[in-house]
Amino acid sequence: MIYAISVLVLAAIFTVATVTPVNMGILAFAAAFIVGAWVSDIPIEDVVDAFPAGAFLIVGGITLLFAIAKANGTLDYIMDRCLHLVRGRRWAIVWMLFALSGLLMSMGAVLAVGMLAPIAMPLAARNRINPFLMGMMITHGGLACVFSPINLYGALVTGIMKSAGLPTNPGVIFLVPFVLNLAIGVVLFLVFGRDLIRGGRRGDDVTASAGPIGGIGAGTLSSPSPASDGSGVSTAVLSRSATGTAVEAAPPRPRLDRYQGATLAGILFLAVGSVGFGIDIGVSAICVSAALLLMAPKSHPKIVDNVAWPAVVLVCGMLTYMTVLTQNGTLDFLGNTVSAAVAPLFTALILCYAVGILSAFASSTATIGIALPLAMPLLLGGEVGVLGFVAAIVFSATVVDVSPFSLHGVMILANAEVEDKIRFQRKMLAYCGIVVLFAPLIVWALVVVPTSV
């Protein structure tokens, strides 16, 4: 009876959070006390102790560091430098934005796709690039690096595995989604972008300095400079040609200042320290953020308001409820029941499909937070390769973020410059269906099976 109630409450949390704007984490916190204390007779103190302090530090610290990098212009500088390299080559625009999305995501910018969509989609329209290709490329670019050790997703997975006593390897967890999303990007480009190679250059749009997107141009992301009005929006610089005609020249490119350099150094320290030396990501992110804030204490007086608190609440709430389900035996019961009914390898395949379908309509973060604990009996049993199976689960949960119902998909759809957005949405939905149908099977066959036999 306890197991049935626990599962029904979990389903109710997902349903309510999907159809209403109520944060899933708040519902999970409430469910943890109701199911834990009232239904399962777990002492209130034990439920409170289930709060994942490590996850709180990880999510809060990483999003705080990213908020600082965004506020002080570090991310704008990186985007400007990257886009400047394409120099009008249409095929290079697509791949540069793919790489830029991945770079920003790997640095902890979980909203990298949303940041790039207002730039990339109009840029695609001006340069006659297939808008569907552009939207999916920046999405898969971000998803390729979504499990960077200093990203929210990568840190979350590592934290869950450590708490369960499983072996961790952030490099493997990062590499599997990276390779598969890169392969998907290549296929998309071969199907929708071959004409870009034959079509030559369109340098007029890529090197324009002032654009219609809030002052951010097609190829230049501006920060205050001698050619700026001080607001971060570039102003045109007029010069005279040899014929005496006034022409508009691009403003000087922004330079990396001391504060931005320190921010990049802090992010690099976080990446190297966590991967190479096993330094705690959450603690390191908090310390680096504190040092950056002390460098310019008056520059960002309300920077804490920019921390992704909804994500913090969601992750911590779901992990707290999962701990309660572990304590009352529900997760062990479910895992053992499924393992006994189906061969372990096919159980892994079923779970990959379930995760992909669920994540297409719900939060991928919450889906991972639930799927990994559910898979623990299978992982601890040693019948499947731990790292391969975990990599397959997290890939299946995130690759479906191409859905028009996901946050990434919504941003792509909102900024697409197309005549018929309903048709564009249907195309995205059909593509998501293809991904849901084949991606779990492919990652299972290529990663789970070889690491389990």
GROMACS .gro file of C-alpha atoms in nm:
model
  453
    1MET     CA    1   0.000   0.000   0.000
    2ILE     CA    2   0.283   0.239   0.085
    3TYR     CA    3   0.452   0.167  -0.248
    4ALA     CA    4   0.132   0.232  -0.443
    5ILE     CA    5   0.070   0.563  -0.267
    6SER     CA    6   0.430   0.672  -0.322
    7VAL     CA    7   0.412   0.603  -0.696
    8LEU     CA    8   0.069   0.765  -0.735
    9VAL     CA    9   0.191   1.078  -0.557
   10LEU     CA   10   0.495   1.088  -0.785
   11ALA     CA   11   0.269   1.067  -1.090
   12ALA     CA   12   0.048   1.341  -0.945
   13ILE     CA   13   0.351   1.567  -0.896
   14PHE     CA   14   0.445   1.531  -1.262
   15THR     CA   15   0.090   1.579  -1.384
   16VAL     CA   16   0.018   1.891  -1.178
   17ALA     CA   17   0.356   2.049  -1.256
   18THR     CA   18   0.305   1.983  -1.628
   19VAL     CA   19  -0.042   2.134  -1.661
   20THR     CA   20   0.006   2.420  -1.412
   21PRO     CA   21   0.288   2.671  -1.348
   22VAL     CA   22   0.345   2.539  -0.995
   23ASN     CA   23   0.713   2.451  -0.938
   24MET     CA   24   0.760   2.075  -0.925
   25GLY     CA   25   1.010   2.107  -0.643
   26ILE     CA   26   0.759   2.272  -0.410
   27LEU     CA   27   0.514   1.989  -0.472
   28ALA     CA   28   0.791   1.736  -0.412
   29PHE     CA   29   0.888   1.895  -0.080
   30ALA     CA   30   0.528   1.877   0.037
   31ALA     CA   31   0.498   1.518  -0.087
   32ALA     CA   32   0.816   1.422   0.098
   33PHE     CA   33   0.664   1.522   0.432
   34ILE     CA   34   0.320   1.376   0.357
   35VAL     CA   35   0.441   1.042   0.219
   36GLY     CA   36   0.742   1.024   0.449
   37ALA     CA   37   0.597   1.124   0.786
   38TRP     CA   38   0.227   1.044   0.754
   39VAL     CA   39   0.221   0.745   0.520
   40SER     CA   40   0.558   0.580   0.585
   41ASP     CA   41   0.605   0.674   0.954
   42ILE     CA   42   0.949   0.822   0.885
   43PRO     CA   43   1.047   1.070   1.158
   44ILE     CA   44   1.019   1.434   1.052
   45GLU     CA   45   1.385   1.485   1.143
   46ASP     CA   46   1.487   1.216   0.893
   47VAL     CA   47   1.280   1.379   0.619
   48VAL     CA   48   1.445   1.714   0.692
   49ASP     CA   49   1.787   1.547   0.686
   50ALA     CA   50   1.702   1.416   0.338
   51PHE     CA   51   1.743   1.770   0.201
   52PRO     CA   52   2.031   1.749  -0.051
   53ALA     CA   53   2.268   2.018   0.073
   54GLY     CA   54   2.530   1.916  -0.182
   55ALA     CA   55   2.287   1.957  -0.470
   56PHE     CA   56   2.180   2.295  -0.333
   57LEU     CA   57   2.542   2.415  -0.337
   58ILE     CA   58   2.601   2.274  -0.684
   59VAL     CA   59   2.294   2.423  -0.851
   60GLY     CA   60   2.306   2.750  -0.659
   61GLY     CA   61   2.681   2.797  -0.701
   62ILE     CA   62   2.693   2.721  -1.072
   63THR     CA   63   2.393   2.939  -1.160
   64LEU     CA   64   2.537   3.223  -0.947
   65LEU     CA   65   2.869   3.205  -1.131
   66PHE     CA   66   2.688   3.203  -1.466
   67ALA     CA   67   2.476   3.502  -1.358
   68ILE     CA   68   2.794   3.696  -1.281
   69ALA     CA   69   2.951   3.599  -1.616
   70LYS     CA   70   2.640   3.712  -1.797
   71ALA     CA   71   2.606   4.039  -1.604
   72ASN     CA   72   2.968   4.150  -1.647
   73GLY     CA   73   2.970   4.087  -2.021
   74THR     CA   74   3.201   3.784  -2.024
   75LEU     CA   75   2.955   3.571  -2.220
   76ASP     CA   76   2.887   3.856  -2.464
   77TYR     CA   77   3.261   3.883  -2.525
   78ILE     CA   78   3.289   3.511  -2.598
   79MET     CA   79   2.991   3.521  -2.835
   80ASP     CA   80   3.133   3.824  -3.017
   81ARG     CA   81   3.472   3.663  -3.067
   82CYS     CA   82   3.322   3.341  -3.196
   83LEU     CA   83   3.078   3.498  -3.441
   84HIS     CA   84   3.350   3.727  -3.577
   85LEU     CA   85   3.542   3.424  -3.700
   86VAL     CA   86   3.287   3.314  -3.961
   87ARG     CA   87   3.345   3.614  -4.192
   88GLY     CA   88   3.034   3.562  -4.402
   89ARG     CA   89   3.059   3.190  -4.476
   90ARG     CA   90   2.704   3.062  -4.448
   91TRP     CA   91   2.797   2.702  -4.364
   92ALA     CA   92   3.040   2.834  -4.103
   93ILE     CA   93   2.766   3.045  -3.943
   94VAL     CA   94   2.569   2.729  -3.869
   95TRP     CA   95   2.862   2.538  -3.725
   96MET     CA   96   2.995   2.836  -3.533
   97LEU     CA   97   2.660   2.876  -3.359
   98PHE     CA   98   2.654   2.501  -3.291
   99ALA     CA   99   2.997   2.532  -3.128
  100LEU     CA  100   2.909   2.855  -2.948
  101SER     CA  101   2.597   2.701  -2.800
  102GLY     CA  102   2.804   2.408  -2.677
  103LEU     CA  103   3.074   2.636  -2.538
  104LEU     CA  104   2.826   2.845  -2.341
  105MET     CA  105   2.648   2.535  -2.216
  106SER     CA  106   2.975   2.374  -2.109
  107MET     CA  107   3.058   2.685  -1.907
  108GLY     CA  108   2.738   2.650  -1.707
  109ALA     CA  109   2.498   2.856  -1.916
  110VAL     CA  110   2.201   2.617  -1.905
  111LEU     CA  111   1.996   2.872  -2.102
  112ALA     CA  112   2.254   2.894  -2.383
  113VAL     CA  113   2.000   2.801  -2.650
  114GLY     CA  114   1.760   3.067  -2.524
  115MET     CA  115   2.038   3.324  -2.530
  116LEU     CA  116   2.136   3.243  -2.888
  117ALA     CA  117   1.790   3.196  -3.038
  118PRO     CA  118   1.712   3.572  -3.069
  119ILE     CA  119   2.042   3.612  -3.257
  120ALA     CA  120   2.057   3.290  -3.456
  121MET     CA  121   1.705   3.275  -3.599
  122PRO     CA  122   1.699   3.627  -3.754
  123LEU     CA  123   2.055   3.565  -3.872
  124ALA     CA  124   1.933   3.254  -4.052
  125ALA     CA  125   1.656   3.450  -4.224
  126ARG     CA  126   1.894   3.723  -4.345
  127ASN     CA  127   2.145   3.472  -4.480
  128ARG     CA  128   1.892   3.235  -4.640
  129ILE     CA  129   1.970   2.952  -4.399
  130ASN     CA  130   1.699   2.695  -4.332
  131PRO     CA  131   1.542   2.812  -4.001
  132PHE     CA  132   1.472   2.456  -3.892
  133LEU     CA  133   1.837   2.365  -3.948
  134MET     CA  134   1.955   2.667  -3.750
  135GLY     CA  135   1.718   2.604  -3.462
  136MET     CA  136   1.805   2.237  -3.428
  137MET     CA  137   2.178   2.299  -3.467
  138ILE     CA  138   2.201   2.544  -3.180
  139THR     CA  139   1.982   2.311  -2.973
  140HIS     CA  140   2.196   2.003  -3.038
  141GLY     CA  141   2.508   2.215  -2.992
  142GLY     CA  142   2.397   2.303  -2.643
  143LEU     CA  143   2.283   1.950  -2.567
  144ALA     CA  144   2.620   1.815  -2.684
  145CYS     CA  145   2.788   1.988  -2.389
  146VAL     CA  146   2.502   1.981  -2.139
  147PHE     CA  147   2.686   1.731  -1.916
  148SER     CA  148   2.998   1.938  -1.870
  149PRO     CA  149   3.125   1.882  -1.513
  150ILE     CA  150   3.065   2.250  -1.433
  151ASN     CA  151   2.715   2.253  -1.579
  152LEU     CA  152   2.406   2.206  -1.364
  153TYR     CA  153   2.320   1.877  -1.538
  154GLY     CA  154   2.668   1.726  -1.517
  155ALA     CA  155   2.709   1.824  -1.154
  156LEU     CA  156   2.366   1.682  -1.070
  157VAL     CA  157   2.442   1.344  -1.225
  158THR     CA  158   2.780   1.325  -1.052
  159GLY     CA  159   2.621   1.414  -0.719
  160ILE     CA  160   2.352   1.146  -0.751
  161MET     CA  161   2.608   0.879  -0.842
  162LYS     CA  162   2.838   0.973  -0.554
  163SER     CA  163   2.552   0.970  -0.305
  164ALA     CA  164   2.464   0.615  -0.418
  165GLY     CA  165   2.823   0.497  -0.391
  166LEU     CA  166   2.856   0.438  -0.765
  167PRO     CA  167   3.181   0.496  -0.957
  168THR     CA  168   3.186   0.832  -1.132
  169ASN     CA  169   3.361   0.946  -1.447
  170PRO     CA  170   3.248   1.295  -1.560
  171GLY     CA  171   3.445   1.255  -1.882
  172VAL     CA  172   3.243   0.954  -1.997
  173ILE     CA  173   2.912   1.111  -1.897
  174PHE     CA  174   3.008   1.417  -2.101
  175LEU     CA  175   3.152   1.232  -2.400
  176VAL     CA  176   2.855   1.009  -2.488
  177PRO     CA  177   2.598   1.291  -2.535
  178PHE     CA  178   2.865   1.504  -2.705
  179VAL     CA  179   2.949   1.245  -2.971
  180LEU     CA  180   2.586   1.150  -3.037
  181ASN     CA  181   2.460   1.510  -3.060
  182LEU     CA  182   2.752   1.597  -3.287
  183ALA     CA  183   2.658   1.303  -3.509
  184ILE     CA  184   2.298   1.424  -3.519
  185GLY     CA  185   2.424   1.770  -3.613
  186VAL     CA  186   2.623   1.626  -3.903
  187VAL     CA  187   2.317   1.437  -4.030
  188LEU     CA  188   2.100   1.748  -4.004
  189PHE     CA  189   2.355   1.954  -4.196
  190LEU     CA  190   2.386   1.693  -4.470
  191VAL     CA  191   2.007   1.683  -4.509
  192PHE     CA  192   1.921   2.053  -4.479
  193GLY     CA  193   2.245   2.246  -4.526
  194ARG     CA  194   2.435   2.114  -4.826
  195ASP     CA  195   2.329   2.416  -5.032
  196LEU     CA  196   2.513   2.643  -4.786
  197ILE     CA  197   2.847   2.510  -4.905
  198ARG     CA  198   2.760   2.572  -5.269
  199GLY     CA  199   2.590   2.905  -5.197
  200GLY     CA  200   2.904   3.106  -5.126
  201ARG     CA  201   2.930   3.394  -4.883
  202ARG     CA  202   2.689   3.656  -4.748
  203GLY     CA  203   2.936   3.878  -4.564
  204ASP     CA  204   2.712   4.186  -4.563
  205ASP     CA  205   2.485   4.046  -4.293
  206VAL     CA  206   2.736   3.865  -4.077
  207THR     CA  207   2.965   4.162  -4.027
  208ALA     CA  208   2.695   4.422  -3.972
  209SER     CA  209   2.749   4.607  -3.647
  210ALA     CA  210   2.406   4.720  -3.542
  211GLY     CA  211   2.111   4.486  -3.565
  212PRO     CA  212   1.744   4.488  -3.475
  213ILE     CA  213   1.777   4.251  -3.179
  214GLY     CA  214   1.805   4.489  -2.890
  215GLY     CA  215   2.115   4.650  -3.040
  216ILE     CA  216   2.289   4.320  -3.096
  217GLY     CA  217   2.395   4.271  -3.453
  218ALA     CA  218   2.411   3.966  -3.668
  219GLY     CA  219   2.780   3.918  -3.619
  220THR     CA  220   2.872   4.145  -3.332
  221LEU     CA  221   2.762   4.126  -2.973
  222SER     CA  222   2.846   4.460  -2.823
  223SER     CA  223   2.973   4.576  -2.490
  224PRO     CA  224   3.050   4.934  -2.383
  225SER     CA  225   3.347   5.062  -2.579
  226PRO     CA  226   3.474   5.391  -2.725
  227ALA     CA  227   3.223   5.336  -3.005
  228SER     CA  228   2.933   5.274  -2.770
  229ASP     CA  229   2.682   5.502  -2.608
  230GLY     CA  230   2.761   5.342  -2.273
  231SER     CA  231   2.451   5.127  -2.264
  232GLY     CA  232   2.612   4.824  -2.426
  233VAL     CA  233   2.451   4.901  -2.764
  234SER     CA  234   2.691   4.969  -3.049
  235THR     CA  235   2.675   5.297  -3.229
  236ALA     CA  236   2.773   5.336  -3.591
  237VAL     CA  237   3.112   5.482  -3.679
  238LEU     CA  238   3.108   5.695  -3.996
  239SER     CA  239   3.414   5.730  -4.215
  240ARG     CA  240   3.486   5.860  -4.564
  241SER     CA  241   3.568   5.641  -4.857
  242ALA     CA  242   3.822   5.732  -5.122
  243THR     CA  243   3.543   5.891  -5.326
  244GLY     CA  244   3.438   6.111  -5.037
  245THR     CA  245   3.118   5.916  -4.972
  246ALA     CA  246   3.024   5.861  -4.609
  247VAL     CA  247   3.019   5.493  -4.523
  248GLU     CA  248   2.935   5.312  -4.202
  249ALA     CA  249   3.225   5.125  -4.045
  250ALA     CA  250   3.204   4.859  -3.779
  251PRO     CA  251   3.284   4.979  -3.426
  252PRO     CA  252   3.601   4.864  -3.253
  253ARG     CA  253   3.568   4.512  -3.124
  254PRO     CA  254   3.516   4.486  -2.746
  255ARG     CA  255   3.819   4.401  -2.538
  256LEU     CA  256   3.841   4.168  -2.242
  257ASP     CA  257   3.872   4.374  -1.925
  258ARG     CA  258   4.025   4.269  -1.592
  259TYR     CA  259   3.696   4.160  -1.439
  260GLN     CA  260   3.596   3.951  -1.739
  261GLY     CA  261   3.943   3.795  -1.747
  262ALA     CA  262   3.906   3.697  -1.383
  263THR     CA  263   3.565   3.547  -1.459
  264LEU     CA  264   3.707   3.334  -1.739
  265ALA     CA  265   3.993   3.227  -1.512
  266GLY     CA  266   3.745   3.129  -1.241
  267ILE     CA  267   3.540   2.919  -1.483
  268LEU     CA  268   3.857   2.752  -1.611
  269PHE     CA  269   3.966   2.679  -1.253
  270LEU     CA  270   3.627   2.523  -1.183
  271ALA     CA  271   3.650   2.299  -1.490
  272VAL     CA  272   4.009   2.187  -1.437
  273GLY     CA  273   3.968   2.148  -1.061
  274SER     CA  274   3.655   1.936  -1.083
  275VAL     CA  275   3.774   1.709  -1.365
  276GLY     CA  276   4.145   1.686  -1.294
  277PHE     CA  277   4.161   1.709  -0.916
  278GLY     CA  278   3.816   1.609  -0.793
  279ILE     CA  279   3.747   1.942  -0.626
  280ASP     CA  280   3.386   1.979  -0.509
  281ILE     CA  281   3.203   2.170  -0.780
  282GLY     CA  282   2.944   2.336  -0.561
  283VAL     CA  283   3.190   2.463  -0.301
  284SER     CA  284   3.433   2.579  -0.571
  285ALA     CA  285   3.159   2.766  -0.759
  286ILE     CA  286   3.050   2.946  -0.443
  287CYS     CA  287   3.410   3.045  -0.359
  288VAL     CA  288   3.485   3.165  -0.712
  289SER     CA  289   3.160   3.363  -0.720
  290ALA     CA  290   3.239   3.523  -0.385
  291ALA     CA  291   3.585   3.627  -0.508
  292LEU     CA  292   3.437   3.781  -0.823
  293LEU     CA  293   3.175   3.970  -0.623
  294LEU     CA  294   3.445   4.106  -0.391
  295MET     CA  295   3.634   4.237  -0.694
  296ALA     CA  296   3.341   4.462  -0.784
  297PRO     CA  297   3.101   4.467  -0.488
  298LYS     CA  298   2.896   4.758  -0.620
  299SER     CA  299   2.863   4.640  -0.979
  300HIS     CA  300   2.606   4.370  -0.916
  301PRO     CA  301   2.415   4.456  -0.597
  302LYS     CA  302   2.124   4.227  -0.686
  303ILE     CA  303   2.313   3.946  -0.859
  304VAL     CA  304   2.172   3.687  -0.619
  305ASP     CA  305   1.828   3.764  -0.765
  306ASN     CA  306   1.954   3.622  -1.095
  307VAL     CA  307   2.032   3.280  -0.950
  308ALA     CA  308   1.804   3.016  -1.101
  309TRP     CA  309   1.609   2.965  -0.780
  310PRO     CA  310   1.326   2.774  -0.954
  311ALA     CA  311   1.583   2.519  -1.074
  312VAL     CA  312   1.733   2.501  -0.724
  313VAL     CA  313   1.391   2.433  -0.570
  314LEU     CA  314   1.302   2.179  -0.840
  315VAL     CA  315   1.622   1.977  -0.806
  316CYS     CA  316   1.634   1.983  -0.426
  317GLY     CA  317   1.263   1.903  -0.393
  318MET     CA  318   1.275   1.606  -0.626
  319LEU     CA  319   1.591   1.466  -0.467
  320THR     CA  320   1.435   1.500  -0.122
  321TYR     CA  321   1.128   1.305  -0.234
  322MET     CA  322   1.348   1.043  -0.401
  323THR     CA  323   1.535   0.998  -0.072
  324VAL     CA  324   1.203   0.941   0.105
  325LEU     CA  325   1.111   0.678  -0.155
  326THR     CA  326   1.446   0.513  -0.093
  327GLN     CA  327   1.389   0.508   0.282
  328ASN     CA  328   1.038   0.360   0.257
  329GLY     CA  329   1.158   0.094   0.009
  330THR     CA  330   0.958   0.205  -0.296
  331LEU     CA  331   1.257   0.242  -0.530
  332ASP     CA  332   1.396  -0.097  -0.436
  333PHE     CA  333   1.054  -0.254  -0.489
  334LEU     CA  334   1.011  -0.099  -0.833
  335GLY     CA  335   1.362  -0.179  -0.946
  336ASN     CA  336   1.350  -0.537  -0.829
  337THR     CA  337   1.004  -0.592  -0.979
  338VAL     CA  338   1.108  -0.468  -1.322
  339SER     CA  339   1.441  -0.653  -1.312
  340ALA     CA  340   1.268  -0.979  -1.220
  341ALA     CA  341   1.012  -0.945  -1.497
  342VAL     CA  342   1.246  -0.848  -1.781
  343ALA     CA  343   1.609  -0.922  -1.866
  344PRO     CA  344   1.841  -0.646  -1.736
  345LEU     CA  345   1.945  -0.525  -2.081
  346PHE     CA  346   1.586  -0.493  -2.197
  347THR     CA  347   1.498  -0.325  -1.869
  348ALA     CA  348   1.764  -0.068  -1.953
  349LEU     CA  349   1.610  -0.016  -2.298
  350ILE     CA  350   1.260   0.026  -2.153
  351LEU     CA  351   1.388   0.279  -1.903
  352CYS     CA  352   1.566   0.479  -2.176
  353TYR     CA  353   1.243   0.498  -2.376
  354ALA     CA  354   1.037   0.589  -2.069
  355VAL     CA  355   1.281   0.866  -1.981
  356GLY     CA  356   1.279   1.005  -2.337
  357ILE     CA  357   0.900   1.009  -2.366
  358LEU     CA  358   0.852   1.165  -2.023
  359SER     CA  359   1.122   1.428  -2.068
  360ALA     CA  360   0.974   1.543  -2.400
  361PHE     CA  361   0.681   1.688  -2.205
  362ALA     CA  362   0.838   1.755  -1.864
  363SER     CA  363   1.156   1.892  -1.712
  364SER     CA  364   1.464   1.698  -1.816
  365THR     CA  365   1.631   1.790  -1.487
  366ALA     CA  366   1.346   1.644  -1.285
  367THR     CA  367   1.329   1.340  -1.512
  368ILE     CA  368   1.697   1.266  -1.451
  369GLY     CA  369   1.647   1.321  -1.078
  370ILE     CA  370   1.380   1.052  -1.080
  371ALA     CA  371   1.517   0.811  -1.340
  372LEU     CA  372   1.861   0.760  -1.187
  373PRO     CA  373   1.728   0.663  -0.841
  374LEU     CA  374   1.478   0.430  -1.008
  375ALA     CA  375   1.764   0.266  -1.195
  376MET     CA  376   1.973   0.215  -0.880
  377PRO     CA  377   1.878  -0.152  -0.821
  378LEU     CA  378   1.984  -0.231  -1.176
  379LEU     CA  379   2.303  -0.025  -1.146
  380LEU     CA  380   2.401  -0.169  -0.809
  381GLY     CA  381   2.330  -0.523  -0.927
  382GLY     CA  382   2.621  -0.509  -1.168
  383GLU     CA  383   2.424  -0.664  -1.455
  384VAL     CA  384   2.469  -0.359  -1.679
  385GLY     CA  385   2.764  -0.128  -1.724
  386VAL     CA  386   2.716   0.156  -1.476
  387LEU     CA  387   2.871   0.444  -1.669
  388GLY     CA  388   2.727   0.334  -2.002
  389PHE     CA  389   2.377   0.296  -1.862
  390VAL     CA  390   2.388   0.629  -1.679
  391ALA     CA  391   2.515   0.802  -1.994
  392ALA     CA  392   2.232   0.644  -2.194
  393ILE     CA  393   1.968   0.758  -1.944
  394VAL     CA  394   2.087   1.117  -1.931
  395PHE     CA  395   2.125   1.134  -2.308
  396SER     CA  396   1.771   0.999  -2.359
  397ALA     CA  397   1.638   1.255  -2.111
  398THR     CA  398   1.800   1.558  -2.277
  399VAL     CA  399   1.812   1.487  -2.650
  400VAL     CA  400   1.432   1.523  -2.664
  401ASP     CA  401   1.465   1.889  -2.559
  402VAL     CA  402   1.422   1.964  -2.930
  403SER     CA  403   1.051   1.936  -2.852
  404PRO     CA  404   0.851   2.258  -2.904
  405PHE     CA  405   0.720   2.202  -2.550
  406SER     CA  406   1.065   2.228  -2.394
  407LEU     CA  407   1.225   2.555  -2.290
  408HIS     CA  408   1.479   2.530  -2.571
  409GLY     CA  409   1.212   2.451  -2.828
  410VAL     CA  410   0.989   2.735  -2.715
  411MET     CA  411   1.272   2.985  -2.764
  412ILE     CA  412   1.348   2.849  -3.111
  413LEU     CA  413   0.981   2.867  -3.210
  414ALA     CA  414   0.933   3.217  -3.065
  415ASN     CA  415   1.227   3.362  -3.257
  416ALA     CA  416   1.186   3.177  -3.585
  417GLU     CA  417   1.130   3.421  -3.874
  418VAL     CA  418   0.893   3.205  -4.077
  419GLU     CA  419   0.562   3.275  -4.249
  420ASP     CA  420   0.371   2.992  -4.082
  421LYS     CA  421   0.476   2.923  -3.723
  422ILE     CA  422   0.212   2.654  -3.679
  423ARG     CA  423   0.368   2.459  -3.962
  424PHE     CA  424   0.712   2.518  -3.815
  425GLN     CA  425   0.590   2.391  -3.478
  426ARG     CA  426   0.453   2.077  -3.642
  427LYS     CA  427   0.789   2.020  -3.809
  428MET     CA  428   0.962   2.049  -3.473
  429LEU     CA  429   0.712   1.811  -3.317
  430ALA     CA  430   0.757   1.556  -3.597
  431TYR     CA  431   1.134   1.577  -3.556
  432CYS     CA  432   1.097   1.529  -3.181
  433GLY     CA  433   0.892   1.217  -3.252
  434ILE     CA  434   1.172   1.079  -3.468
  435VAL     CA  435   1.424   1.153  -3.193
  436VAL     CA  436   1.209   0.983  -2.928
  437LEU     CA  437   1.165   0.681  -3.153
  438PHE     CA  438   1.530   0.623  -3.246
  439ALA     CA  439   1.761   0.800  -2.998
  440PRO     CA  440   1.703   0.565  -2.698
  441LEU     CA  441   1.748   0.259  -2.918
  442ILE     CA  442   2.068   0.394  -3.074
  443VAL     CA  443   2.231   0.491  -2.743
  444TRP     CA  444   2.127   0.155  -2.594
  445ALA     CA  445   2.279  -0.039  -2.884
  446LEU     CA  446   2.599   0.167  -2.906
  447VAL     CA  447   2.667   0.231  -2.537
  448VAL     CA  448   2.469   0.011  -2.298
  449VAL     CA  449   2.506  -0.324  -2.473
  450PRO     CA  450   2.884  -0.302  -2.536
  451THR     CA  451   2.953  -0.195  -2.176
  452SER     CA  452   2.733  -0.469  -2.029
  453VAL     CA  453   2.849  -0.783  -2.211
   0.00000   0.00000   0.00000
